[in-house]
Coordinates of C-alpha atoms and ligand atoms in Angstrom, one line a residue:
T1 CA -18.2 18.1 18.6
I2 CA -14.9 16.4 19.8
K3 CA -15.0 15.8 23.7
S4 CA -12.0 14.3 24.4
I5 CA -9.1 12.3 22.4
Y6 CA -7.5 9.0 24.0
G7 CA -4.5 7.8 22.4
R8 CA -3.5 3.7 23.2
R9 CA -0.6 1.6 22.9
V10 CA -1.7 -1.4 21.0
W11 CA 0.9 -4.2 18.7
D12 CA 0.8 -4.3 15.3
S13 CA 1.2 -7.5 13.4
R14 CA 4.7 -8.3 13.3
G15 CA 4.3 -7.6 17.5
N16 CA 5.6 -4.4 17.3
P17 CA 3.8 -1.4 19.4
T18 CA 1.8 1.5 18.0
V19 CA -0.6 4.2 18.5
E20 CA -4.3 3.4 18.1
V21 CA -6.7 6.9 19.1
D22 CA -9.8 7.2 19.9
V23 CA -11.9 10.0 19.5
T24 CA -15.1 10.3 21.3
L25 CA -18.0 12.7 20.4
D26 CA -19.9 15.0 22.7
N27 CA -23.2 12.9 22.0
G28 CA -20.8 9.7 22.7
L29 CA -20.0 8.3 19.4
V30 CA -16.6 7.3 18.9
G31 CA -13.9 6.9 16.1
R32 CA -11.3 4.5 16.3
A33 CA -7.9 3.8 14.1
I34 CA -4.9 2.7 14.5
A35 CA -1.5 3.5 13.0
P36 CA 0.7 1.0 10.1
A37 CA 4.3 0.7 9.9
G38 CA 6.2 0.1 7.2
A39 CA 9.6 -1.5 6.9
S40 CA 11.0 -0.6 3.3
R41 CA 10.1 3.1 3.5
G42 CA 11.1 5.9 1.7
S43 CA 13.3 8.0 3.1
R44 CA 11.2 11.4 2.5
E45 CA 7.9 10.1 4.2
A46 CA 6.7 11.1 7.3
I47 CA 8.3 9.2 10.1
D48 CA 7.1 7.3 12.8
L49 CA 7.9 8.2 16.6
R50 CA 9.9 5.9 18.7
D51 CA 11.3 5.7 21.9
G52 CA 14.8 4.4 20.8
G53 CA 17.3 2.5 23.5
V54 CA 17.1 -1.7 23.9
A55 CA 13.6 -1.8 25.4
L56 CA 10.9 -3.3 22.4
R57 CA 14.2 -2.9 20.3
G58 CA 13.9 1.1 20.3
K59 CA 9.8 0.7 18.6
N60 CA 8.8 1.5 21.5
V61 CA 5.8 4.7 20.7
M62 CA 5.3 5.8 23.8
Q63 CA 6.3 9.4 22.9
A64 CA 4.1 9.2 20.4
L65 CA 1.1 8.2 22.6
D66 CA 2.2 11.6 24.9
S67 CA 1.4 13.6 21.6
V68 CA -1.7 12.4 21.1
N69 CA -2.6 12.4 25.1
G70 CA -1.2 15.8 25.6
P71 CA -0.9 18.5 22.6
I72 CA -3.6 16.6 20.1
A73 CA -5.7 16.4 22.4
A74 CA -5.8 19.5 23.8
A75 CA -6.0 20.8 20.5
M76 CA -8.9 18.9 19.3
R77 CA -11.1 19.4 22.3
G78 CA -14.3 21.1 21.2
M79 CA -13.6 20.9 17.9
E80 CA -16.0 20.6 14.8
V81 CA -15.8 16.6 14.3
Q82 CA -17.1 17.2 10.2
D83 CA -14.1 19.3 9.6
Q84 CA -11.4 17.2 8.6
Q85 CA -9.3 20.1 6.9
A86 CA -9.5 21.9 9.8
I87 CA -8.3 19.2 12.0
D88 CA -5.5 18.1 9.6
N89 CA -4.6 21.7 9.6
A90 CA -4.5 21.7 13.0
L91 CA -2.2 18.8 13.3
L92 CA -0.1 20.5 10.8
A93 CA 0.1 23.3 12.4
L94 CA 1.7 21.8 16.4
D95 CA 3.9 20.0 13.9
S96 CA 5.4 21.6 11.1
S97 CA 8.4 20.1 10.6
S98 CA 9.1 18.1 7.0
F99 CA 8.2 14.6 8.1
K100 CA 6.3 15.1 11.1
E101 CA 9.4 14.3 13.9
V102 CA 7.6 16.6 15.9
L103 CA 4.3 14.9 17.0
G104 CA 5.4 11.9 15.0
G105 CA 3.2 10.6 12.1
N106 CA 1.9 7.6 13.3
A107 CA 0.3 9.8 16.4
T108 CA -1.0 12.2 13.9
V109 CA -2.3 9.5 11.1
A110 CA -4.1 7.6 13.7
T111 CA -5.5 10.7 15.4
S112 CA -6.4 12.0 11.6
L113 CA -8.1 8.9 10.6
A114 CA -10.4 8.1 14.3
V115 CA -11.8 11.5 13.3
L116 CA -12.6 10.4 10.2
H117 CA -14.2 7.4 11.6
A118 CA -15.7 9.6 14.3
A119 CA -17.1 12.2 11.5
A120 CA -18.7 8.9 9.7
A121 CA -20.8 7.7 12.9
D122 CA -21.9 10.9 13.7
T123 CA -24.1 10.9 10.2
G124 CA -24.7 7.1 10.8
K125 CA -22.6 6.3 7.4
P126 CA -20.6 3.7 7.3
L127 CA -16.8 5.2 6.8
W128 CA -17.1 4.7 2.9
R129 CA -20.1 6.7 2.1
H130 CA -18.5 9.6 4.4
V131 CA -15.3 9.7 2.1
A132 CA -17.8 10.2 -1.0
D133 CA -19.3 12.7 0.2
L134 CA -16.9 14.5 2.2
Y135 CA -14.5 14.4 -1.5
N136 CA -17.4 14.1 -3.9
C137 CA -16.1 11.2 -5.2
T138 CA -18.5 8.8 -7.0
P139 CA -17.8 5.0 -4.6
S140 CA -16.5 2.0 -6.3
I141 CA -15.0 -1.4 -4.9
P142 CA -11.6 -0.9 -5.6
L143 CA -9.2 -3.6 -7.8
P144 CA -6.9 -5.9 -5.8
E145 CA -3.4 -6.2 -6.2
I146 CA -2.7 -9.6 -4.3
Q147 CA 0.8 -10.8 -3.6
I148 CA 1.9 -14.5 -3.8
F149 CA 5.3 -14.3 -3.5
G150 CA 6.6 -12.0 -0.4
G151 CA 10.5 -11.2 -0.6
G152 CA 12.7 -7.8 -0.2
A153 CA 12.1 -6.2 3.5
H154 CA 9.4 -8.4 4.3
A155 CA 11.3 -11.7 3.8
G156 CA 14.6 -11.2 5.1
R157 CA 15.7 -10.1 1.3
R158 CA 15.7 -13.8 0.7
V159 CA 14.9 -12.3 -3.0
D160 CA 15.7 -9.3 -3.7
I161 CA 12.3 -7.9 -5.9
Q162 CA 9.4 -7.1 -2.9
D163 CA 6.3 -7.9 -4.5
F164 CA 5.2 -10.5 -6.8
M165 CA 1.2 -9.9 -6.6
I166 CA -1.7 -11.2 -9.3
M167 CA -4.7 -8.6 -10.3
V168 CA -7.8 -10.1 -11.5
P169 CA -9.1 -7.3 -13.6
G170 CA -10.9 -9.8 -15.6
A171 CA -13.4 -10.7 -12.3
S172 CA -16.8 -9.4 -12.7
S173 CA -16.8 -8.8 -8.5
F174 CA -14.7 -8.4 -6.0
D175 CA -16.1 -12.5 -5.1
E176 CA -14.8 -13.5 -8.2
V177 CA -11.5 -11.8 -7.2
M178 CA -11.1 -14.0 -3.9
E179 CA -12.1 -16.9 -5.1
V180 CA -9.3 -17.0 -8.0
T181 CA -6.7 -15.4 -5.7
S182 CA -7.2 -18.5 -3.1
E183 CA -6.6 -21.3 -6.1
I184 CA -3.6 -19.3 -6.8
Y185 CA -2.0 -18.9 -3.9
F186 CA -2.3 -22.6 -2.4
A187 CA -1.4 -23.6 -6.4
A188 CA 2.0 -21.4 -5.4
G189 CA 2.0 -23.4 -1.7
D190 CA 2.2 -26.1 -3.5
I191 CA 4.8 -25.6 -6.3
L192 CA 7.2 -24.2 -3.6
A193 CA 6.2 -27.0 -1.3
S194 CA 7.5 -29.6 -3.8
R195 CA 10.4 -28.6 -5.0
G196 CA 11.5 -28.3 -1.6
K197 CA 11.8 -24.0 -1.7
A198 CA 8.8 -23.1 1.2
A199 CA 10.1 -21.4 4.0
G200 CA 6.8 -19.8 5.6
V201 CA 4.9 -16.8 4.9
A202 CA 6.5 -13.4 4.7
D203 CA 5.4 -9.6 6.3
E204 CA 2.0 -9.6 4.6
G205 CA 1.2 -13.0 4.5
G206 CA 2.5 -14.2 0.7
W207 CA 4.8 -16.8 0.6
W208 CA 8.3 -16.5 1.1
P209 CA 10.2 -18.7 -1.4
M210 CA 13.4 -20.0 -1.5
F211 CA 14.5 -19.3 -5.0
D212 CA 18.0 -19.2 -7.2
S213 CA 16.7 -16.4 -9.0
N214 CA 14.7 -13.3 -8.8
E215 CA 13.0 -14.4 -12.8
E216 CA 12.4 -18.1 -11.3
A217 CA 10.0 -16.1 -8.7
L218 CA 8.0 -14.6 -12.0
E219 CA 8.1 -18.3 -13.6
T220 CA 6.6 -20.2 -11.2
L221 CA 4.1 -17.5 -10.8
V222 CA 2.5 -17.9 -14.3
L223 CA 3.2 -21.6 -13.8
A224 CA 0.8 -21.3 -10.2
I225 CA -1.5 -19.4 -12.5
E226 CA -1.7 -22.2 -15.1
K227 CA -2.5 -24.7 -12.1
A228 CA -5.1 -22.7 -11.0
G229 CA -6.9 -23.0 -15.0
E230 CA -6.2 -19.7 -15.7
K231 CA -4.4 -18.3 -18.6
P232 CA -2.2 -15.8 -17.9
G233 CA -2.6 -12.4 -19.3
D234 CA -6.8 -13.7 -19.8
R235 CA -8.4 -13.0 -16.8
V236 CA -5.3 -12.8 -14.3
V237 CA -2.4 -10.7 -14.7
I238 CA 0.9 -10.2 -12.5
S239 CA 2.2 -6.5 -10.8
L240 CA 5.2 -6.1 -9.3
D241 CA 6.9 -4.2 -6.9
I242 CA 10.1 -3.6 -7.3
A243 CA 11.1 -1.7 -4.1
A244 CA 14.2 -0.4 -6.2
S245 CA 15.6 1.7 -3.4
E246 CA 16.1 -1.2 -1.2
F247 CA 18.3 -2.3 -3.0
A248 CA 19.9 0.0 -4.6
K249 CA 23.6 2.3 -3.6
K250 CA 25.3 5.0 -4.8
G251 CA 23.3 5.1 -8.2
R252 CA 24.1 1.1 -8.2
Y253 CA 21.5 -1.6 -7.8
R254 CA 22.8 -4.8 -6.4
L255 CA 20.9 -7.8 -6.6
A256 CA 22.2 -9.8 -4.0
L257 CA 20.3 -13.2 -4.8
E258 CA 22.5 -13.5 -8.1
D259 CA 25.2 -11.5 -7.3
R260 CA 24.7 -9.4 -10.1
E261 CA 25.4 -5.2 -10.0
M262 CA 23.9 -3.1 -12.2
D263 CA 23.6 0.8 -12.6
S264 CA 20.3 2.1 -13.4
S265 CA 20.5 1.4 -17.5
A266 CA 20.8 -2.2 -17.3
L267 CA 18.3 -2.8 -14.4
I268 CA 16.0 -0.8 -16.7
E269 CA 16.9 -2.8 -19.4
M270 CA 16.6 -6.5 -17.6
L271 CA 12.8 -5.2 -16.4
G272 CA 11.8 -4.4 -19.8
G273 CA 12.4 -7.8 -20.6
W274 CA 10.1 -9.3 -17.9
L275 CA 7.9 -6.8 -19.2
N276 CA 7.9 -8.9 -22.5
D277 CA 8.3 -12.1 -21.6
Y278 CA 5.5 -12.2 -18.6
P279 CA 1.8 -10.8 -18.6
I280 CA 2.6 -8.1 -16.5
V281 CA 0.2 -4.8 -16.5
S282 CA 1.9 -3.0 -13.1
I283 CA 5.1 -2.3 -11.6
E284 CA 5.8 -0.1 -8.8
D285 CA 9.7 1.4 -7.9
P286 CA 11.2 0.1 -10.5
V287 CA 13.8 2.5 -9.8
S288 CA 15.4 3.9 -7.1
E289 CA 13.7 6.8 -5.1
D290 CA 16.9 8.6 -5.5
D291 CA 16.8 7.8 -9.3
P292 CA 14.3 10.6 -11.2
E293 CA 16.2 10.2 -14.7
G294 CA 15.4 6.4 -14.7
M295 CA 12.3 7.2 -13.8
A296 CA 11.4 9.4 -16.1
E297 CA 13.4 7.0 -18.8
F298 CA 11.3 3.9 -17.5
T299 CA 8.0 5.7 -17.9
R300 CA 9.5 7.2 -21.2
R301 CA 10.0 3.4 -22.6
F302 CA 7.3 1.6 -21.1
G303 CA 4.8 3.6 -20.1
D304 CA 2.1 2.6 -22.6
Q305 CA 2.5 -0.5 -21.7
V306 CA 2.3 -1.2 -17.6
Q307 CA 1.0 1.1 -14.9
I308 CA 4.1 2.7 -13.2
I309 CA 3.8 3.3 -9.3
G310 CA 5.2 5.6 -7.4
D311 CA 5.4 4.7 -3.5
D312 CA 9.1 5.3 -1.8
Y313 CA 9.4 7.3 -5.1
L314 CA 6.6 9.8 -4.3
V315 CA 5.6 9.1 -0.4
T316 CA 1.7 10.0 -0.9
N317 CA 3.0 13.6 -1.5
A318 CA 0.9 15.9 -3.1
T319 CA 4.0 17.9 -4.8
L320 CA 5.9 15.6 -5.9
V321 CA 3.4 13.8 -7.9
E322 CA 3.1 17.0 -9.7
E323 CA 6.5 17.5 -10.2
A324 CA 6.9 13.8 -11.3
A325 CA 3.8 14.6 -13.6
A326 CA 5.8 17.5 -15.5
A327 CA 9.1 14.9 -15.5
G328 CA 7.5 12.7 -17.1
A329 CA 7.8 9.7 -14.1
C330 CA 5.3 7.5 -13.3
N331 CA 2.0 7.2 -14.1
A332 CA -0.2 6.4 -10.8
V333 CA 0.9 7.1 -7.4
L334 CA 0.7 4.5 -4.3
I335 CA -1.8 6.0 -1.3
K336 CA -0.6 5.1 1.9
V337 CA -1.8 7.5 4.5
N338 CA 0.9 7.6 6.9
Q339 CA 3.0 8.1 4.2
A340 CA 1.6 11.7 4.2
G341 CA 0.4 11.6 7.8
T342 CA -2.8 13.0 7.8
V343 CA -5.7 12.3 5.6
S344 CA -6.0 15.7 3.9
E345 CA -2.3 15.7 2.5
S346 CA -3.5 12.0 1.3
I347 CA -6.6 13.4 -0.6
D348 CA -4.2 16.4 -1.6
T349 CA -2.0 13.4 -3.2
Y350 CA -4.5 11.6 -4.7
L351 CA -5.8 15.0 -6.2
A352 CA -3.1 15.7 -7.9
A353 CA -3.1 12.3 -9.5
Q354 CA -6.2 12.8 -10.6
K355 CA -5.2 16.3 -12.1
A356 CA -2.2 14.4 -14.0
G357 CA -4.2 11.5 -15.2
W358 CA -2.9 9.1 -13.3
G359 CA -4.2 6.1 -11.8
A360 CA -4.1 5.8 -7.9
V361 CA -3.8 2.6 -5.2
V362 CA -4.8 2.8 -1.6
S363 CA -1.9 0.6 0.4
A364 CA -1.4 -1.2 3.3
R365 CA 1.8 -1.2 5.2
S366 CA 3.9 -4.3 5.8
G367 CA 3.1 -3.6 9.3
E368 CA -0.5 -3.4 10.0
S369 CA -3.6 -4.5 12.1
E370 CA -7.5 -5.0 11.9
D371 CA -8.0 -1.4 11.4
T372 CA -9.8 -1.8 7.9
S373 CA -10.0 2.3 7.2
I374 CA -8.0 1.8 3.8
S375 CA -10.9 -0.5 2.0
H376 CA -13.3 2.3 3.1
L377 CA -11.0 4.8 1.6
A378 CA -10.1 3.3 -1.5
T379 CA -14.1 2.0 -1.8
G380 CA -15.2 6.1 -0.9
L381 CA -12.9 8.4 -3.1
G382 CA -13.7 5.1 -6.0
A383 CA -9.8 4.7 -6.3
G384 CA -9.9 2.1 -8.6
Q385 CA -7.2 0.1 -6.6
L386 CA -6.2 -1.5 -3.3
K387 CA -3.1 -3.0 -2.2
V388 CA -3.2 -4.6 1.3
G389 CA -0.5 -7.8 1.1
S390 CA -1.5 -11.3 0.7
F391 CA -4.1 -13.9 1.0
Q392 CA -3.3 -15.2 4.7
R393 CA -2.7 -13.2 7.8
S394 CA -6.0 -11.2 9.4
E395 CA -4.9 -8.0 9.5
R396 CA -4.8 -8.8 5.5
M397 CA -7.4 -10.5 5.4
A398 CA -9.8 -8.2 7.6
K399 CA -9.2 -5.7 4.5
W400 CA -10.7 -8.0 2.1
N401 CA -13.4 -9.0 3.6
E402 CA -14.5 -5.6 4.8
C403 CA -14.5 -4.8 0.8
L404 CA -16.9 -8.0 0.6
R405 CA -19.1 -6.7 3.3
I406 CA -19.0 -3.2 1.4
Q407 CA -19.6 -4.3 -1.7
E408 CA -23.2 -6.0 -0.2
Q409 CA -24.2 -2.3 0.6
L410 CA -23.1 -0.5 -2.4
G411 CA -24.4 -3.3 -5.2
A412 CA -22.4 -6.0 -7.6
G413 CA -22.4 -3.8 -10.2
S414 CA -19.7 -1.2 -8.4
F415 CA -17.2 -3.9 -8.5
V416 CA -14.5 -1.4 -11.1
G417 CA -12.7 -4.9 -12.4
G418 CA -10.2 -3.9 -15.4
A419 CA -11.6 -0.5 -15.8
S420 CA -9.1 0.5 -12.9
L421 CA -6.8 -0.3 -15.6
R422 CA -5.6 1.3 -19.2
R423 CA -7.3 -0.3 -22.0
T424 CA -3.3 -0.6 -23.5
W425 CA -1.7 -2.1 -20.2
W426 CA -4.7 -4.9 -20.3
G427 CA -6.9 -6.3 -22.2
Ligands
LIG1 P1 6.4 -1.1 3.9 O1 6.2 -1.5 2.0 O2 5.0 -0.7 4.1 O3 7.1 -2.2 4.3 O4 7.1 -0.1 3.5 C1 5.6 -1.7 1.3 C2 5.5 -1.4 -0.2 O5 6.3 -1.2 -0.6 O6 4.6 -1.1 -0.7
LIG2 ZN1 6.2 -0.5 -2.8

């Protein structure tokens, strides 16, 4: 039974204030979680309640903490910690707004996840096992998507495309993925440095590159994979997050780096060209959240060839997943718990994706912390894929390292590898 809930202000990986929640049980056990924060946010996702004004650039979270320590704490006291659905329903009863603007999605997500942790502690299980048992899933270690170059909103819009990532579906263990990634990450850094194109690292730890075109990032990524001794498209493949909503305006797409503007079909044409020229197996938000025709068209044309993930497009919303599936838009969903605002709503979205025969990628935000809940969620659900950012900065490495620990508990054979991707996409 929940004895008390306490929210405190902590600081995220970008140095912004965020919400941490402790859930204490009658038996003294504690569950804790920290709300992450996005920068390239979908317009339909749960909002982070921020205080506004000038202090802390308007980003303070004292109102969200008031939600936790006031109405949320009062409602949760005495509730059964094992009943995650009832807990999340209670949060929804306190805030029935569309985007959780009453309590703040940052308040609800930290609470909901902290309850999940407390429930795991209560049963004496690791979090991944608790998740697997609670939702009747077969746990497995996910295949990571790891960023090598950061762009878009995470790198001062130096390049328009947001994430240039690798996946290592040909690896036979999570360890092997880490090893291969390290080689490629530093090979990419060396190439940038030797060409005078390194500007440091972006928000998620990927290199912040000074490229002259978006495609130069792809060419350089292929080179880095080769330099690391790999054959691109073999053990290692490429994954992109276009995050097209970020450069869309009134139905047009503007690539600032190349001083180029195009309509939806020209963008689809350009991306289709990349799919043919590079070993890309996955692409996220290829068109904007306001371009359903474009998304359906892209999926119709390339859905057999690559994984097409909706992030801003679906905002971890079960209804949006059902509608998109019916419209033939996307074939995979990104699961970000704070887009939904509660664990239960995120699980509903995951289940809707499964029902549609879609893939699922559990994902971090660009603003993160030492919280490793998503490593456990991805594993416990057996979701198949995990997107955390790059291979630098401890808020990223904490998640990868946690997967290594979980792999020891689950056994080496528990890594899904390329099985999480459709055969026609890879291998
Ligand atoms: P965000 O972006 O966390 O900054 O919103 C991550 C993503 O687009 O996947
Ligand atoms: Zn995205």
